[in-house]
Short mmCIF file of C-alpha atoms and ligand atoms in Angstrom, two decimals:
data_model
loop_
_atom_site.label_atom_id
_atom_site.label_comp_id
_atom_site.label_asym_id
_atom_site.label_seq_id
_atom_site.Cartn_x
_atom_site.Cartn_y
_atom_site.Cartn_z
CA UNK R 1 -27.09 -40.40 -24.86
CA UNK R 2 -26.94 -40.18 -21.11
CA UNK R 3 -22.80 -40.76 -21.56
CA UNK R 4 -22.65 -38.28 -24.42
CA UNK R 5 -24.14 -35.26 -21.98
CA UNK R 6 -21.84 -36.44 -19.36
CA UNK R 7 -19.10 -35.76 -21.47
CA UNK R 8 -19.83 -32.36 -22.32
CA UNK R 9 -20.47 -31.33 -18.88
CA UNK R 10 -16.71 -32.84 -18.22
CA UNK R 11 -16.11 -30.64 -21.08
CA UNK R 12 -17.93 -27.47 -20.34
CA UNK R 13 -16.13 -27.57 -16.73
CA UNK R 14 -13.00 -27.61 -18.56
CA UNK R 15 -13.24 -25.01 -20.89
CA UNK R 16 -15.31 -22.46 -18.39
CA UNK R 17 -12.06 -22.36 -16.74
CA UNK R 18 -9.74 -21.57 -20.15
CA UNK R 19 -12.43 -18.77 -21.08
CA UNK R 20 -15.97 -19.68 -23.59
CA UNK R 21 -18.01 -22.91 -23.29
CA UNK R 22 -19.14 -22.02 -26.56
CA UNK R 23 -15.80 -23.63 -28.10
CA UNK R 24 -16.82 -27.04 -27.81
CA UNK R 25 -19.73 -26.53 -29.85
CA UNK R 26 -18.18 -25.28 -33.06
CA UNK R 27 -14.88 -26.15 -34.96
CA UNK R 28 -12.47 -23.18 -35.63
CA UNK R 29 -11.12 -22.69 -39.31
CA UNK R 30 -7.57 -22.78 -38.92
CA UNK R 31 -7.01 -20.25 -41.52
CA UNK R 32 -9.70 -17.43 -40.55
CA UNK R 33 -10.33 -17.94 -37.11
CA UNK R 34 -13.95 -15.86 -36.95
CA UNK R 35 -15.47 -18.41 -38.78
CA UNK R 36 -16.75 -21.17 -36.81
CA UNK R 37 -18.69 -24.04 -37.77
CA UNK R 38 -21.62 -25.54 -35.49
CA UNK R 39 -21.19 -28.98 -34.70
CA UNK R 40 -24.77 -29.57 -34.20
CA UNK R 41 -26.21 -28.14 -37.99
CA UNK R 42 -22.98 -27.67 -39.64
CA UNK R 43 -23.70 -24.10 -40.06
CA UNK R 44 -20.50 -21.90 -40.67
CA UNK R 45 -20.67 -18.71 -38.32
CA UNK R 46 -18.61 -15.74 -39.56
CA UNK R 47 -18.72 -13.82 -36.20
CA UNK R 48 -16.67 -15.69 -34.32
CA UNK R 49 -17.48 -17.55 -31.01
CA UNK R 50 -19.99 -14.28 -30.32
CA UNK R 51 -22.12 -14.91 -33.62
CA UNK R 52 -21.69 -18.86 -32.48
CA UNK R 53 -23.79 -18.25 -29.27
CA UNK R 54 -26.36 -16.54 -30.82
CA UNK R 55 -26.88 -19.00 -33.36
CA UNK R 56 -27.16 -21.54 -30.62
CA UNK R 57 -29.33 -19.61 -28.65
CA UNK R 58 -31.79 -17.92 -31.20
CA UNK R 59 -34.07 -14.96 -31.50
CA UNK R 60 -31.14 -12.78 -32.54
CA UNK R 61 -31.28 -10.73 -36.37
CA UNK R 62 -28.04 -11.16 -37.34
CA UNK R 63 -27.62 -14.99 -37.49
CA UNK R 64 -30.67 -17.93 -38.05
CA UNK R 65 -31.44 -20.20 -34.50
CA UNK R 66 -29.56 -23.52 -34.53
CA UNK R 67 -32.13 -26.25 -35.35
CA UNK R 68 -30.56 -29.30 -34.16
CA UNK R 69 -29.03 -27.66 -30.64
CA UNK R 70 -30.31 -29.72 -27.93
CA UNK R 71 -32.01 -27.72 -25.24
CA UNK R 72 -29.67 -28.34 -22.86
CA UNK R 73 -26.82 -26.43 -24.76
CA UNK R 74 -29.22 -23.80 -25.25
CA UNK R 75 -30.11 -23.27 -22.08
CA UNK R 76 -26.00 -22.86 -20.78
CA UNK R 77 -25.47 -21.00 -23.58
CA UNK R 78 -28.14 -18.51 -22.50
CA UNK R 79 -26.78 -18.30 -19.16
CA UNK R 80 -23.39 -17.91 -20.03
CA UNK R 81 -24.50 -14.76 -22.07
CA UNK R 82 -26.68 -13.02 -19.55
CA UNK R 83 -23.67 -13.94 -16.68
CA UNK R 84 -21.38 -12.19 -19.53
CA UNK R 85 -23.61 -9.17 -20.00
CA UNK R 86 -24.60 -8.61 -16.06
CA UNK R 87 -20.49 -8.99 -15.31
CA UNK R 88 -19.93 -6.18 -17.89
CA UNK R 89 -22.97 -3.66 -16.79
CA UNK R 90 -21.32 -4.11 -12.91
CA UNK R 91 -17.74 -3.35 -14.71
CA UNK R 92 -19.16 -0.82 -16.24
CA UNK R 93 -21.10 0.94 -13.54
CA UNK R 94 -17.89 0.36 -11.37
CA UNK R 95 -15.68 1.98 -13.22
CA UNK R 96 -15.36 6.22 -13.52
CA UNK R 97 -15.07 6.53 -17.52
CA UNK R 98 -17.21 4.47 -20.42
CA UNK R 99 -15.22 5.26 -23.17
CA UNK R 100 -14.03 1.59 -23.26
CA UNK R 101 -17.68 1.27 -23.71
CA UNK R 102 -17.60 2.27 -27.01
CA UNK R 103 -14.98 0.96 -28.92
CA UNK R 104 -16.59 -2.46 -28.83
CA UNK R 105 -16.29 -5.38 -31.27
CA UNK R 106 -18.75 -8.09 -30.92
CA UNK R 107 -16.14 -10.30 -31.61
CA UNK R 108 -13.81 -9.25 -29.32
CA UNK R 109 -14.28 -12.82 -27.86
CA UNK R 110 -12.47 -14.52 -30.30
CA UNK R 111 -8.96 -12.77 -29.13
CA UNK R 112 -9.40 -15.32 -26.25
CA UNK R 113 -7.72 -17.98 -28.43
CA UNK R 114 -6.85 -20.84 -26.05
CA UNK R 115 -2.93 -20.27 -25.91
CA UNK R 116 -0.41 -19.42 -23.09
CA UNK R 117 0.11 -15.73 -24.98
CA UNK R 118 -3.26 -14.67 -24.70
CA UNK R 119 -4.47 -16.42 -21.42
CA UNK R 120 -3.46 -13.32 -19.26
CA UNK R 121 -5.18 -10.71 -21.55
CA UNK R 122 -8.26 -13.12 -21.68
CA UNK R 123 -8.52 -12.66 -17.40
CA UNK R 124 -8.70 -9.04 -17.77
CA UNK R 125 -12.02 -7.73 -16.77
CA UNK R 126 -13.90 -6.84 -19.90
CA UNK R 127 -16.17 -3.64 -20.41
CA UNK R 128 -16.90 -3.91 -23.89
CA UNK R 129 -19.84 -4.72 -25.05
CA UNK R 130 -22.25 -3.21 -22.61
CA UNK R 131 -24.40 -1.75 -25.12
CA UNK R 132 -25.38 -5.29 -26.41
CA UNK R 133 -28.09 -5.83 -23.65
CA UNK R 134 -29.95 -2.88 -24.49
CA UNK R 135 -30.41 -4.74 -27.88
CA UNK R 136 -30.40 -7.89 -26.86
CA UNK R 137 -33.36 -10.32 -27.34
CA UNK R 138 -33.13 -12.08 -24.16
CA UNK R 139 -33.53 -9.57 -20.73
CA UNK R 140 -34.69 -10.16 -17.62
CA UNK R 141 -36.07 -7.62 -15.22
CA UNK R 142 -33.09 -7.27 -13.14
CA UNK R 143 -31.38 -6.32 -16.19
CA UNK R 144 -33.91 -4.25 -17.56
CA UNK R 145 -33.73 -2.27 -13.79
CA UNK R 146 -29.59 -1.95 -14.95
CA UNK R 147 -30.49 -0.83 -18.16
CA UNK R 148 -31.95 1.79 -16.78
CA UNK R 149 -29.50 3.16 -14.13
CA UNK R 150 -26.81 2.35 -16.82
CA UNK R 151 -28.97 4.87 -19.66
CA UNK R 152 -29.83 7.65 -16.82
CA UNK R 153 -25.55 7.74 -16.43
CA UNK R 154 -25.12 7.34 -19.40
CA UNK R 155 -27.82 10.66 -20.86
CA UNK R 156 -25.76 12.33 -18.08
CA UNK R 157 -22.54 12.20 -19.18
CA UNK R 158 -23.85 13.30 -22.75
CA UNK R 159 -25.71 15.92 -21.81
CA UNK R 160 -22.67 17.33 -19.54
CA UNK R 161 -20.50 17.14 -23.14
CA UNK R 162 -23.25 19.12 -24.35
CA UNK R 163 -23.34 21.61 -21.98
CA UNK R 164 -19.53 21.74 -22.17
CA UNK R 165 -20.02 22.70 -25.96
CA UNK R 166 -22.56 25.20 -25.13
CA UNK R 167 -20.20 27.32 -22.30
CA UNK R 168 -17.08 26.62 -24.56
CA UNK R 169 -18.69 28.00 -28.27
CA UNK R 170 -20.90 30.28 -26.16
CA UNK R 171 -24.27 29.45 -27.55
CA UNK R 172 -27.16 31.13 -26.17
CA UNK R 173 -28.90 28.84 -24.02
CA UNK R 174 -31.94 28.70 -25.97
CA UNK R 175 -30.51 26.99 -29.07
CA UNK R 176 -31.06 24.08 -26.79
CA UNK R 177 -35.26 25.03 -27.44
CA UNK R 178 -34.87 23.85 -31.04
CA UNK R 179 -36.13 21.53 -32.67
CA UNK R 180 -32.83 21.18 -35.17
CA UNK R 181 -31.41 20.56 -31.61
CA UNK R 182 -33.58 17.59 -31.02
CA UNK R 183 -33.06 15.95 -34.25
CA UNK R 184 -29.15 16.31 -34.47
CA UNK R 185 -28.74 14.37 -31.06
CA UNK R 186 -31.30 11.79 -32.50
CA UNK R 187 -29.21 11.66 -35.21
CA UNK R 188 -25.63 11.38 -33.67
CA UNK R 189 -27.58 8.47 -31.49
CA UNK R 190 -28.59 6.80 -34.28
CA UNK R 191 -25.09 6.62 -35.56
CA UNK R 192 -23.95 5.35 -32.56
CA UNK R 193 -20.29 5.32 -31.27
CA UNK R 194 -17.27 6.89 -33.13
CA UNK R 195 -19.35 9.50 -35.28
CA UNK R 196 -16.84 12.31 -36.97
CA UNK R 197 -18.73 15.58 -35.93
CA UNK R 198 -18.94 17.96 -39.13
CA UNK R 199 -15.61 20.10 -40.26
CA UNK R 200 -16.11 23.82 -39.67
CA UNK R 201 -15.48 23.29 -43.91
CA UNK R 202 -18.29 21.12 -44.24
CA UNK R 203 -20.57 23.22 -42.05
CA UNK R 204 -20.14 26.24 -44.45
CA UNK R 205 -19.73 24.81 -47.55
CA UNK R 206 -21.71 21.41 -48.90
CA UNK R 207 -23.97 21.09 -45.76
CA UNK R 208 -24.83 25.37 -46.51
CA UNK R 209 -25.36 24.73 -50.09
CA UNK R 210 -27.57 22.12 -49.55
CA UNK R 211 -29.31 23.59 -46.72
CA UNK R 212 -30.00 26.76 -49.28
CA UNK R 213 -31.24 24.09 -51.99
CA UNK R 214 -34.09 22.67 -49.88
CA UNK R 215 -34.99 26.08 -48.51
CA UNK R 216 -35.60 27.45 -52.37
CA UNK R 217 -37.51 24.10 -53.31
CA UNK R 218 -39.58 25.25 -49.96
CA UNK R 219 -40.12 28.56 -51.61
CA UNK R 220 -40.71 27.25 -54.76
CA UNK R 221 -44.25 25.64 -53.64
CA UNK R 222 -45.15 29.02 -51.79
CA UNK R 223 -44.71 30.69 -54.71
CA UNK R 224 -46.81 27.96 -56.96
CA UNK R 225 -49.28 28.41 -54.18
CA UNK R 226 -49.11 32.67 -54.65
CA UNK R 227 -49.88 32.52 -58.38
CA UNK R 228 -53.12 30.65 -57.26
CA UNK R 229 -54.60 32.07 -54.53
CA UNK R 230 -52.55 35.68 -54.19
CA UNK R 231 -50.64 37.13 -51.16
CA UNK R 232 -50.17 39.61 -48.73
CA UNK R 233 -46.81 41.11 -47.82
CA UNK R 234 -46.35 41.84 -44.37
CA UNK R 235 -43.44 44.55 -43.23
CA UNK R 236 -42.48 44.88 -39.34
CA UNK R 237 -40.45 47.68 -38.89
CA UNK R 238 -38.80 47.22 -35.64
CA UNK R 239 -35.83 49.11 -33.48
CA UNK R 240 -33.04 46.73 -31.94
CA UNK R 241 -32.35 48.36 -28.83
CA UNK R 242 -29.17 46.30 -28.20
CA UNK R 243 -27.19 47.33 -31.89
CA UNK R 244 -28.93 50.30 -32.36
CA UNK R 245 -30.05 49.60 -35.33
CA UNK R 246 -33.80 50.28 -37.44
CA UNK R 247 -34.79 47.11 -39.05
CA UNK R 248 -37.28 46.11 -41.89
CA UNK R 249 -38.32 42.62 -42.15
CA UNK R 250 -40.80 41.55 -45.35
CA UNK R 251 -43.08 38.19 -45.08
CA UNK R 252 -45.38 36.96 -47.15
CA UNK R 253 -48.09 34.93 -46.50
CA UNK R 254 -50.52 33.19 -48.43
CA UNK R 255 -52.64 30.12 -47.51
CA UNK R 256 -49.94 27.96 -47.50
CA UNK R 257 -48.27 29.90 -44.26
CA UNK R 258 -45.67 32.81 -44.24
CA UNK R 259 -42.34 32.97 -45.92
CA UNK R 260 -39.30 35.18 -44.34
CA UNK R 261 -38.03 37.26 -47.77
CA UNK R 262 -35.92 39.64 -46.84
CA UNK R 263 -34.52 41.88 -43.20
CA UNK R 264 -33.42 45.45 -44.53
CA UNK R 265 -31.06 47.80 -41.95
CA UNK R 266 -32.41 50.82 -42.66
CA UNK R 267 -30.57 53.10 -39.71
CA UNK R 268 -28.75 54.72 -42.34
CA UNK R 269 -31.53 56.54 -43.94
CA UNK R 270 -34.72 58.59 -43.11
CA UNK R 271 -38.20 56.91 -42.68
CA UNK R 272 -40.43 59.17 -44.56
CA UNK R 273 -43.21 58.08 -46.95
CA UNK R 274 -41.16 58.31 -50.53
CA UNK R 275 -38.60 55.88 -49.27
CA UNK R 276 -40.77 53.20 -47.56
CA UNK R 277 -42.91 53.40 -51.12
CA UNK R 278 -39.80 52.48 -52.76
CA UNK R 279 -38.91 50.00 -50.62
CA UNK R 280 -42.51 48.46 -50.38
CA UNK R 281 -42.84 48.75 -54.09
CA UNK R 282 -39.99 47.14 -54.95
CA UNK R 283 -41.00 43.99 -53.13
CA UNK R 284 -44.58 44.07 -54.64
CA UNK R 285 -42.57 43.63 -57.48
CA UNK R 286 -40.26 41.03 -56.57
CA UNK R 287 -43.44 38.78 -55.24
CA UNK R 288 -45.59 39.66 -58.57
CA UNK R 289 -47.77 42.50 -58.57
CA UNK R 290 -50.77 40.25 -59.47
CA UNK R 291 -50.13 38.10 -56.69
CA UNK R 292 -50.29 40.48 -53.87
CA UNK R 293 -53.77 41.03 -52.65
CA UNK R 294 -52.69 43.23 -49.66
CA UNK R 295 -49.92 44.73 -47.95
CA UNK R 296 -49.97 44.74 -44.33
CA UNK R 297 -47.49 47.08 -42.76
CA UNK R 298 -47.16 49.12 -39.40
CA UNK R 299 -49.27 52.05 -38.26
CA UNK R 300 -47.11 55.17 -38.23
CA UNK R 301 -47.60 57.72 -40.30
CA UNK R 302 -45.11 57.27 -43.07
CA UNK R 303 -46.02 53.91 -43.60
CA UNK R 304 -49.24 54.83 -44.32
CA UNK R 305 -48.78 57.12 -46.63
CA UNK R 306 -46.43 54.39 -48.87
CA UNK R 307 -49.21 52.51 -48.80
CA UNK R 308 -51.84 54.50 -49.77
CA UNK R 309 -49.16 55.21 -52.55
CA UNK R 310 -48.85 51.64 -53.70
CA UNK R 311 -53.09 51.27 -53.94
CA UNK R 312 -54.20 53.95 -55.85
CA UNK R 313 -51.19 53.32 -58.45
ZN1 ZN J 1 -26.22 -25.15 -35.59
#
């Protein structure tokens, strides 16, 4: 026994200098070189020497713990990982750009083939695979602390893309208020690195149509709600000082909450009382005349009148 750990110490001395200590404890396929079989279980790991490492050292989703490793593999193992990830958060904080960052493969690893070719590419100072730790199982505090600094730089440089998009397209500042705001850059986050933004194509045509879809199905259970317990229609008439212009806007509201129907321009025509009973009319209509208990509208004069209009017809 005590000859047998000797000899992979002898080993792992060796092969630390050639590139992953990890070798010695799996044999390669010859044909498809990401699949590597543990010499302890006999399991066949389809990751490469990456997915081989985990296996060894446990507690990670994507492959089952080793169950004959002894400890003492385990342990380097472990070490060799966190001394991997720690090298690549100080690359990584050293260095001005991260998009190397994000075009990792886990398996990267396995381009470090033992062979004279590939020896010189292997000593080049990787920063792939940064975004591992913040996943990773196993984490001490010091790299919890460089998680940290390395998500505060990393926010930054997204939100200074954002802002970027904001000045270039520009979008008021207060579209950043919304909530649709808020759940997009969950979104793209939850996609994670490489995500094709939306066409301008798709913006205005599937995504618009199914935007409009959900929005009538939203309706739909306002108006179920209307038929049962009735509705009052709610007009703000209301002068945009900036275009010029006289707008109209119609809500309804019932239990349920208030629905946006309809914004009217009405600059082009004169507010007296036989047009706004038209107009208000018409949408007592359009909602269901036995569904509207009320209609709520502004004070001035003409609007009154229409309204008287409507409730002694
Ligand atoms: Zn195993």
């Amino acid at each position: 026994m005590a000859s047998g750990s000797n000899s992979t110490t002898a080993a792992s001395e060796k092969s630390c200098s050639s590139g992953d200590p990890s070798r010695k404890y799996g044999t390669q396929d010859p044909k498809v070189r990401a699949n590597i079989t543990c010499i302890f279980c006999g399991k066949m790991c389809k990751g490469g020497v990456y997915r081989l490492k985990q296996h060894l050292v446990g507690g990670f989703t994507c492959v089952v713990k080793c169950t004959k490793c002894p400890e003492h593999v385990r342990e380097e193992m472990r070490e060799f990982m966190q001394k991997k990830e720690m090298s690549k958060v100080e690359s990584v904080m050293n260095s001005k750009t991260y998009a190397d960052v994000f075009d990792l493969d886990e398996e990267e690893e396995d381009e470090e083939v033992t062979g004279s070719g590939k020896a010189s590419q292997a000593k080049k100072p990787r920063v792939k695979g940064v975004m591992n730790m913040f996943y990773g199982t196993i984490q001490s505090e010091k790299q919890k602390n460089i998680n940290a600094v390395c998500r505060k730089e990393l926010r930054n440089k997204a939100c200074k893309e954002v802002a970027r998009w904001f000045y270039d397209a520009g979008l008021p500042f207060n579209a950043a208020n919304y909530d649709s705001f808020r759940k997009a850059v969950e979104a793209i986050g939850q996609f994670g690195p490489g995500m094709k933004p939306p066409t301008m194509y798709e913006l205005r045509v599937p995504f618009l149509q199914g935007e409009v879809k959900e929005v009538d199905l939203l309706i739909n259970e306002h108006k179920k709600e209307w038929k049962v317990k009735g509705c009052s229609i709610l007009s703000d008439g209301w002068r945009d000082s900036v275009v010029q212009k006289e707008i109209i806007n119609f809500v309804v509201n019932s239990p349920k909450g208030s629905v946006f129907i309809k914004s009217l321009d009405v600059s082009e025509v004169t507010l007296n009382a036989d047009f706004l009973f038209k107009l208000l009319d018409a949408m007592v209509e359009e909602i269901g005349e036995k569904n509207v208990v009320q209609v709520v509208t502004d004070n001035a004069a003409a609007y009154v009148k229409a309204v008287f209009v409507i409730y002694t017809l």
